[in-house]
Structure formats: C-alpha cells, structure tokens
CSV table of N, CA, C and O in Angstrom, one decimal:
chain,number,residue,atom,x,y,z
A,28,MET,N,24.1,37.2,-96.2
A,28,MET,CA,23.8,38.0,-97.3
A,28,MET,C,23.0,39.2,-96.9
A,28,MET,O,22.1,39.2,-96.0
A,29,ASP,N,23.4,40.3,-97.4
A,29,ASP,CA,22.8,41.6,-97.1
A,29,ASP,C,21.5,41.8,-97.8
A,29,ASP,O,21.4,41.5,-99.0
A,30,PRO,N,20.4,42.1,-97.0
A,30,PRO,CA,19.1,42.2,-97.7
A,30,PRO,C,19.0,43.2,-98.8
A,30,PRO,O,18.2,43.1,-99.7
A,31,SER,N,19.9,44.2,-98.9
A,31,SER,CA,19.9,45.1,-100.0
A,31,SER,C,20.5,44.5,-101.3
A,31,SER,O,20.4,45.1,-102.3
A,32,ASP,N,21.2,43.4,-101.2
A,32,ASP,CA,21.7,42.7,-102.3
A,32,ASP,C,20.7,41.9,-103.1
A,32,ASP,O,20.9,41.4,-104.2
A,33,GLN,N,19.6,41.6,-102.5
A,33,GLN,CA,18.5,40.8,-103.1
A,33,GLN,C,17.8,41.6,-104.2
A,33,GLN,O,17.6,42.8,-104.1
A,34,THR,N,17.5,40.9,-105.3
A,34,THR,CA,16.8,41.6,-106.4
A,34,THR,C,15.3,41.6,-106.0
A,34,THR,O,14.8,40.7,-105.4
A,35,PRO,N,14.6,42.7,-106.4
A,35,PRO,CA,13.2,42.8,-106.1
A,35,PRO,C,12.4,41.7,-106.9
A,35,PRO,O,12.8,41.3,-108.0
A,36,SER,N,11.3,41.3,-106.3
A,36,SER,CA,10.5,40.3,-107.0
A,36,SER,C,9.7,40.9,-108.1
A,36,SER,O,9.3,42.1,-108.0
A,37,TYR,N,9.5,40.2,-109.2
A,37,TYR,CA,8.7,40.7,-110.2
A,37,TYR,C,7.2,40.8,-109.8
A,37,TYR,O,6.4,41.6,-110.3
A,38,CYS,N,6.8,40.0,-108.9
A,38,CYS,CA,5.4,39.9,-108.5
A,38,CYS,C,5.4,40.2,-107.0
A,38,CYS,O,5.7,39.3,-106.2
A,39,PRO,N,5.0,41.4,-106.6
A,39,PRO,CA,4.9,41.7,-105.2
A,39,PRO,C,3.9,40.9,-104.5
A,39,PRO,O,2.9,40.5,-105.1
A,40,ALA,N,4.1,40.6,-103.3
A,40,ALA,CA,3.1,39.9,-102.4
A,40,ALA,C,1.9,40.7,-102.3
A,40,ALA,O,2.0,42.0,-102.2
A,41,PRO,N,0.7,40.1,-102.1
A,41,PRO,CA,-0.5,40.9,-101.9
A,41,PRO,C,-0.4,41.7,-100.6
A,41,PRO,O,0.2,41.2,-99.6
A,42,ALA,N,-0.8,42.9,-100.6
A,42,ALA,CA,-0.7,43.8,-99.5
A,42,ALA,C,-1.7,43.4,-98.4
A,42,ALA,O,-2.9,43.3,-98.7
A,43,ALA,N,-1.2,43.2,-97.2
A,43,ALA,CA,-2.1,43.0,-96.1
A,43,ALA,C,-2.4,44.4,-95.5
A,43,ALA,O,-1.6,45.3,-95.7
A,44,PRO,N,-3.5,44.6,-94.8
A,44,PRO,CA,-3.7,45.9,-94.1
A,44,PRO,C,-2.5,46.2,-93.3
A,44,PRO,O,-2.0,45.4,-92.5
A,45,ALA,N,-2.1,47.5,-93.4
A,45,ALA,CA,-0.8,47.9,-92.8
A,45,ALA,C,-0.9,47.9,-91.3
A,45,ALA,O,0.0,47.4,-90.6
A,46,GLY,N,-2.0,48.4,-90.7
A,46,GLY,CA,-2.1,48.4,-89.2
A,46,GLY,C,-3.1,47.4,-88.7
A,46,GLY,O,-4.1,47.8,-88.2
A,47,ARG,N,-2.8,46.2,-88.8
A,47,ARG,CA,-3.8,45.1,-88.4
A,47,ARG,C,-4.1,45.3,-86.9
A,47,ARG,O,-3.2,45.4,-86.1
A,48,VAL,N,-5.4,45.3,-86.6
A,48,VAL,CA,-5.8,45.5,-85.3
A,48,VAL,C,-6.6,44.3,-84.9
A,48,VAL,O,-7.5,43.8,-85.6
A,49,ALA,N,-6.3,43.7,-83.7
A,49,ALA,CA,-7.0,42.5,-83.3
A,49,ALA,C,-8.4,42.8,-82.9
A,49,ALA,O,-8.8,43.9,-82.5
A,50,GLY,N,-9.3,41.8,-83.1
A,50,GLY,CA,-10.7,42.0,-82.7
A,50,GLY,C,-10.9,41.1,-81.5
A,50,GLY,O,-10.0,40.6,-80.9
A,51,PRO,N,-12.1,41.0,-81.0
A,51,PRO,CA,-13.4,41.5,-81.5
A,51,PRO,C,-13.6,42.9,-81.1
A,51,PRO,O,-12.9,43.4,-80.2
A,52,PRO,N,-14.5,43.6,-81.6
A,52,PRO,CA,-15.3,43.2,-82.7
A,52,PRO,C,-14.5,43.2,-84.0
A,52,PRO,O,-13.6,43.9,-84.2
A,53,PHE,N,-15.0,42.3,-84.9
A,53,PHE,CA,-14.3,42.1,-86.2
A,53,PHE,C,-15.0,42.9,-87.3
A,53,PHE,O,-16.2,43.1,-87.3
A,54,ALA,N,-14.1,43.4,-88.2
A,54,ALA,CA,-14.6,44.2,-89.4
A,54,ALA,C,-15.3,43.2,-90.4
A,54,ALA,O,-15.0,42.0,-90.4
A,55,ASP,N,-16.2,43.8,-91.1
A,55,ASP,CA,-16.9,43.0,-92.2
A,55,ASP,C,-16.0,43.1,-93.5
A,55,ASP,O,-15.4,44.2,-93.8
A,56,CYS,N,-16.0,42.0,-94.3
A,56,CYS,CA,-15.3,42.0,-95.6
A,56,CYS,C,-16.0,43.0,-96.5
A,56,CYS,O,-17.2,43.1,-96.6
A,57,VAL,N,-15.2,43.8,-97.2
A,57,VAL,CA,-15.7,44.7,-98.2
A,57,VAL,C,-16.3,44.1,-99.4
A,57,VAL,O,-17.1,44.7,-100.1
A,58,GLU,N,-16.0,42.8,-99.7
A,58,GLU,CA,-16.5,42.1,-100.8
A,58,GLU,C,-17.8,41.4,-100.6
A,58,GLU,O,-18.7,41.5,-101.3
A,59,CYS,N,-17.8,40.6,-99.5
A,59,CYS,CA,-19.0,39.7,-99.2
A,59,CYS,C,-19.7,40.0,-97.9
A,59,CYS,O,-20.7,39.3,-97.6
A,60,ALA,N,-19.2,40.9,-97.1
A,60,ALA,CA,-19.8,41.3,-95.8
A,60,ALA,C,-19.7,40.3,-94.7
A,60,ALA,O,-20.4,40.4,-93.7
A,61,GLN,N,-18.9,39.2,-94.9
A,61,GLN,CA,-18.7,38.2,-93.9
A,61,GLN,C,-17.6,38.8,-92.9
A,61,GLN,O,-16.8,39.6,-93.2
A,62,PRO,N,-17.6,38.2,-91.6
A,62,PRO,CA,-16.6,38.7,-90.7
A,62,PRO,C,-15.2,38.4,-91.1
A,62,PRO,O,-15.0,37.3,-91.7
A,63,THR,N,-14.3,39.2,-90.8
A,63,THR,CA,-12.9,39.0,-91.2
A,63,THR,C,-12.1,38.7,-89.9
A,63,THR,O,-12.7,38.5,-88.8
A,64,GLU,N,-10.8,38.5,-90.1
A,64,GLU,CA,-9.9,38.3,-88.9
A,64,GLU,C,-9.3,39.6,-88.4
A,64,GLU,O,-8.5,39.6,-87.5
A,65,TYR,N,-9.8,40.7,-88.9
A,65,TYR,CA,-9.3,42.0,-88.5
A,65,TYR,C,-10.3,42.8,-87.6
A,65,TYR,O,-11.5,42.7,-87.9
A,66,GLY,N,-9.8,43.5,-86.7
A,66,GLY,CA,-10.6,44.3,-85.9
A,66,GLY,C,-11.2,45.5,-86.6
A,66,GLY,O,-10.7,45.9,-87.7
A,67,VAL,N,-12.3,46.1,-86.1
A,67,VAL,CA,-13.0,47.1,-86.8
A,67,VAL,C,-12.1,48.4,-87.0
A,67,VAL,O,-12.4,49.2,-87.8
A,68,ALA,N,-11.1,48.6,-86.1
A,68,ALA,CA,-10.3,49.7,-86.2
A,68,ALA,C,-9.1,49.6,-87.2
A,68,ALA,O,-8.3,50.5,-87.4
A,69,THR,N,-9.0,48.4,-87.9
A,69,THR,CA,-8.0,48.2,-88.9
A,69,THR,C,-8.2,49.2,-90.1
A,69,THR,O,-9.2,49.2,-90.7
A,70,PRO,N,-7.1,49.9,-90.4
A,70,PRO,CA,-7.3,50.9,-91.5
A,70,PRO,C,-7.2,50.1,-92.9
A,70,PRO,O,-6.6,49.1,-93.0
A,71,GLY,N,-7.7,50.7,-93.9
A,71,GLY,CA,-7.6,50.2,-95.2
A,71,GLY,C,-8.7,49.1,-95.6
A,71,GLY,O,-9.7,49.0,-94.8
A,72,VAL,N,-8.6,48.5,-96.7
A,72,VAL,CA,-9.5,47.5,-97.2
A,72,VAL,C,-9.2,46.2,-96.4
A,72,VAL,O,-8.1,45.7,-96.4
A,73,VAL,N,-10.3,45.6,-95.8
A,73,VAL,CA,-10.1,44.3,-95.2
A,73,VAL,C,-11.0,43.3,-95.9
A,73,VAL,O,-12.1,43.5,-96.3
A,74,LEU,N,-10.5,42.1,-96.0
A,74,LEU,CA,-11.2,41.0,-96.7
A,74,LEU,C,-11.2,39.8,-95.8
A,74,LEU,O,-10.3,39.6,-95.0
A,75,CYS,N,-12.2,39.0,-96.0
A,75,CYS,CA,-12.3,37.7,-95.2
A,75,CYS,C,-11.3,36.7,-95.8
A,75,CYS,O,-10.8,37.0,-96.9
A,76,PRO,N,-11.0,35.6,-95.1
A,76,PRO,CA,-10.0,34.7,-95.7
A,76,PRO,C,-10.3,34.2,-97.1
A,76,PRO,O,-9.4,34.0,-97.9
A,77,VAL,N,-11.6,33.9,-97.4
A,77,VAL,CA,-11.9,33.4,-98.7
A,77,VAL,C,-11.7,34.5,-99.8
A,77,VAL,O,-11.1,34.2,-100.8
A,78,CYS,N,-12.1,35.7,-99.5
A,78,CYS,CA,-11.9,36.8,-100.5
A,78,CYS,C,-10.4,37.1,-100.6
A,78,CYS,O,-10.0,37.4,-101.7
A,79,GLU,N,-9.7,37.0,-99.5
A,79,GLU,CA,-8.2,37.3,-99.6
A,79,GLU,C,-7.6,36.2,-100.5
A,79,GLU,O,-6.7,36.5,-101.4
A,80,TRP,N,-8.0,35.0,-100.4
A,80,TRP,CA,-7.4,33.9,-101.2
A,80,TRP,C,-7.8,34.1,-102.7
A,80,TRP,O,-7.0,34.0,-103.6
A,81,GLN,N,-9.1,34.5,-102.9
A,81,GLN,CA,-9.5,34.7,-104.3
A,81,GLN,C,-8.8,35.9,-104.9
A,81,GLN,O,-8.4,35.9,-106.1
A,82,GLU,N,-8.5,36.9,-104.2
A,82,GLU,CA,-7.8,38.1,-104.6
A,82,GLU,C,-6.4,37.7,-104.9
A,82,GLU,O,-5.8,38.2,-106.0
A,83,ALA,N,-5.8,36.9,-104.1
A,83,ALA,CA,-4.4,36.4,-104.4
A,83,ALA,C,-4.3,35.6,-105.6
A,83,ALA,O,-3.4,35.7,-106.4
A,84,GLN,N,-5.4,34.8,-105.9
A,84,GLN,CA,-5.4,34.0,-107.1
A,84,GLN,C,-5.5,34.9,-108.4
A,84,GLN,O,-4.9,34.6,-109.4
A,85,ARG,N,-6.3,36.0,-108.3
A,85,ARG,CA,-6.5,36.9,-109.4
A,85,ARG,C,-5.2,37.7,-109.7
A,85,ARG,O,-5.0,38.0,-110.9
A,86,THR,N,-4.5,38.0,-108.7
A,86,THR,CA,-3.3,38.8,-108.9
A,86,THR,C,-2.0,38.1,-108.9
A,86,THR,O,-0.9,38.7,-109.1
A,87,ALA,N,-2.0,36.7,-108.8
A,87,ALA,CA,-0.8,35.9,-108.8
A,87,ALA,C,-0.1,36.0,-110.2
A,87,ALA,O,-0.8,36.2,-111.2
A,88,CYS,N,1.1,35.8,-110.2
A,88,CYS,CA,1.9,35.7,-111.4
A,88,CYS,C,1.5,34.4,-112.2
A,88,CYS,O,1.3,33.4,-111.6
A,89,SER,N,1.5,34.5,-113.5
A,89,SER,CA,1.2,33.3,-114.3
A,89,SER,C,2.5,33.0,-115.0
A,89,SER,O,2.9,33.8,-115.9
A,90,GLY,N,3.2,32.0,-114.7
A,90,GLY,CA,4.3,31.6,-115.5
A,90,GLY,C,5.5,31.6,-114.7
A,90,GLY,O,6.6,31.4,-114.7
C-alpha cells in the first residue's frame, strides 16, 4: 500500500520535540520542573513523562 493512499487521521498524534537531543544534562519540564528524558539542547517545549501522559489524555479524541 502506498503511504499517500492513506487517509489522514482525525486526531493527530501529540507532537514530540522535533530535534530530540540525548542527555545528560537533562532539561526541566516546563509544567512541573522535574527532569525530562530530553537533553537541555532539545528545541521546543519539553515535558516529563508524567506531564506528557497528562497532556496526551487532555488532547485525546473522545469517541
């Protein structure tokens, strides 16, 4: 099956930081200031695993 034949999803997947950089040192979560799994040089908003999960729950499709 050609990937261009697939219909787009109604609910896009949560966006992960585009340029994930390995740590240490690890960046702090922008929500709770706990250490994340991303290096400090990772561009964009970084969240810890708990906040990522909570954000995914808030933005998930219902139904």
